[in-house]
Short mmCIF file of C-alpha atoms in Angstrom, two decimals:
data_model
loop_
_atom_site.label_atom_id
_atom_site.label_comp_id
_atom_site.label_asym_id
_atom_site.label_seq_id
_atom_site.Cartn_x
_atom_site.Cartn_y
_atom_site.Cartn_z
CA UNK K 88 99.14 82.27 86.89
CA UNK K 89 96.13 83.48 88.67
CA UNK K 90 95.68 86.20 91.33
CA UNK K 91 92.97 85.30 93.00
CA UNK K 92 91.95 82.01 94.13
CA UNK K 93 89.06 80.52 95.87
CA UNK K 94 89.76 78.04 98.86
CA UNK K 95 87.42 75.76 101.23
CA UNK K 96 87.75 76.43 104.87
CA UNK K 97 85.98 75.47 108.23
CA UNK K 98 82.96 77.56 108.97
CA UNK K 99 84.81 78.63 112.46
CA UNK K 100 87.60 80.50 110.07
CA UNK K 101 84.60 81.74 108.33
CA UNK K 102 83.15 83.46 111.36
CA UNK K 103 86.45 84.89 112.10
CA UNK K 104 86.43 86.50 108.12
CA UNK K 105 83.01 87.56 108.83
CA UNK K 106 83.60 89.23 111.69
CA UNK K 107 86.89 91.02 110.76
CA UNK K 108 84.92 92.03 107.21
CA UNK K 109 82.35 93.90 109.60
CA UNK K 110 84.80 95.45 112.17
CA UNK K 111 86.59 96.71 108.97
CA UNK K 112 83.15 98.12 107.36
CA UNK K 113 82.31 99.65 110.48
CA UNK K 114 85.64 101.03 111.16
CA UNK K 115 85.70 102.91 107.66
CA UNK K 116 82.09 104.27 107.93
CA UNK K 117 83.12 105.69 111.60
CA UNK K 118 86.43 107.17 109.83
CA UNK K 119 84.20 109.08 107.03
CA UNK K 120 81.76 110.38 109.58
CA UNK K 121 84.00 111.28 112.57
CA UNK K 122 86.42 113.30 110.50
CA UNK K 123 89.91 113.08 112.36
CA UNK K 124 91.43 116.32 111.54
CA UNK K 125 90.90 117.91 115.14
CA UNK K 126 92.37 115.17 116.91
CA UNK K 127 95.65 115.33 114.77
CA UNK K 128 95.66 119.05 114.94
CA UNK K 129 95.79 118.90 118.89
CA UNK K 130 98.62 116.75 119.04
CA UNK K 131 100.69 117.77 115.71
CA UNK K 132 100.11 121.50 115.56
CA UNK K 133 103.05 122.37 113.44
CA UNK K 134 103.04 119.33 111.11
CA UNK K 135 99.77 120.38 109.91
CA UNK K 136 99.39 123.23 107.58
CA UNK K 137 96.28 122.41 105.75
CA UNK K 138 93.23 120.87 107.09
CA UNK K 139 94.05 117.42 105.87
CA UNK K 140 95.20 114.32 108.06
CA UNK K 141 97.66 113.63 105.53
CA UNK K 142 101.18 113.38 106.51
CA UNK K 143 102.44 113.63 103.16
CA UNK K 144 100.62 116.70 102.48
CA UNK K 145 101.32 118.61 105.50
CA UNK K 146 104.94 117.94 105.36
CA UNK K 147 105.94 118.30 101.40
CA UNK K 148 102.77 120.20 100.07
CA UNK K 149 101.75 117.08 97.88
CA UNK K 150 98.76 115.05 97.87
CA UNK K 151 99.22 111.43 98.48
CA UNK K 152 96.83 108.94 96.25
CA UNK K 153 94.64 108.83 98.71
CA UNK K 154 93.93 112.39 99.63
CA UNK K 155 90.56 113.32 99.84
CA UNK K 156 89.24 109.99 100.37
CA UNK K 157 87.56 110.48 103.77
CA UNK K 158 85.65 113.44 101.86
CA UNK K 159 84.50 111.32 99.24
CA UNK K 160 83.95 108.48 100.90
CA UNK K 161 80.84 110.67 103.05
CA UNK K 162 79.91 111.73 100.00
CA UNK K 163 80.08 108.27 98.55
CA UNK K 164 77.97 106.52 101.36
CA UNK K 165 75.46 109.57 100.67
CA UNK K 166 75.12 109.08 96.88
CA UNK K 167 76.53 112.46 96.15
CA UNK K 168 79.15 111.01 93.72
CA UNK K 169 79.68 113.59 91.51
CA UNK K 170 81.28 115.19 94.70
CA UNK K 171 82.85 112.38 95.52
CA UNK K 172 84.79 112.42 92.33
CA UNK K 173 85.87 116.13 93.33
CA UNK K 174 87.39 115.30 96.26
CA UNK K 175 89.61 112.16 94.59
CA UNK K 176 88.51 111.38 90.88
CA UNK K 177 89.26 107.75 91.49
CA UNK K 178 87.26 107.24 94.28
CA UNK K 179 83.58 106.31 93.09
CA UNK K 180 85.53 103.46 91.23
CA UNK K 181 88.33 102.42 94.22
CA UNK K 182 84.82 102.49 96.72
CA UNK K 183 82.60 100.64 93.98
CA UNK K 184 85.58 98.09 93.50
CA UNK K 185 86.13 97.51 97.34
CA UNK K 186 82.68 97.21 98.07
CA UNK K 187 82.27 94.47 95.33
CA UNK K 188 85.49 92.42 96.95
CA UNK K 189 83.57 92.83 100.53
CA UNK K 190 80.42 91.60 99.45
CA UNK K 191 82.67 88.59 97.35
CA UNK K 192 84.10 87.91 100.43
CA UNK K 193 80.96 88.14 102.80
CA UNK K 194 79.09 85.93 100.37
CA UNK K 195 81.69 83.19 99.82
CA UNK K 196 82.33 83.37 103.96
CA UNK K 197 78.60 82.21 103.84
CA UNK K 198 79.56 78.83 101.76
CA UNK K 199 83.07 78.39 103.94
CA UNK K 200 85.00 79.72 100.86
CA UNK K 201 87.72 82.22 100.91
CA UNK K 202 89.24 84.23 98.45
CA UNK K 203 93.51 83.94 98.51
CA UNK K 204 95.47 86.51 96.95
CA UNK K 205 98.89 85.66 94.93
CA UNK K 206 101.13 88.24 94.39
CA UNK K 207 103.07 88.00 91.31
CA UNK K 208 105.95 89.93 89.51
CA UNK K 209 102.89 91.10 86.80
CA UNK K 210 100.50 92.00 89.30
CA UNK K 211 102.96 94.11 91.58
CA UNK K 212 103.79 96.15 88.47
CA UNK K 213 100.35 96.67 87.44
CA UNK K 214 99.18 97.75 90.98
CA UNK K 215 102.17 100.24 91.13
CA UNK K 216 100.94 101.49 88.20
CA UNK K 217 97.87 102.04 88.96
CA UNK K 218 98.95 103.86 92.26
CA UNK K 219 100.87 105.95 90.29
CA UNK K 220 97.63 106.76 87.95
CA UNK K 221 96.05 107.26 90.89
CA UNK K 222 98.50 109.69 92.11
CA UNK K 223 99.31 112.05 89.07
CA UNK K 224 94.88 112.22 88.50
CA UNK K 225 94.67 113.18 92.68
CA UNK K 226 97.47 115.71 92.16
CA UNK K 227 96.29 117.53 88.83
CA UNK K 228 92.59 117.01 89.72
CA UNK K 229 91.63 116.57 93.43
CA UNK K 230 90.46 118.88 95.44
CA UNK K 231 91.41 118.88 98.84
CA UNK K 232 89.22 121.53 100.85
#
């Protein structure tokens, strides 16, 4: 069974995909530049014991698989790859893969095609294993401050 397939779409739908992709990229960059810790701390001071917006880290004391990604993304877009890895060990792989997927979606939309994702039991199990690997490595090797 295929995980990704390419389908033909109308030009109007291709424009929608490009606009959604542009909004996603803009939101990602803005969230890395404007660190949201101060905003969350202002409204929920009793839950934030650490300098992190991660709810799991602040309530349970255990970092989630994506803790440190805001700092890592900021370092990644400034080409400080070692510092990006310092904040989250999988950050460079994750951001490179995400950039490749975004670029693929954009280029395909220029030619009125889109990527369709179909999930099978096997792909969900593999995704779960990768997520657990992210989590374990971030717990042992991630730096959140």
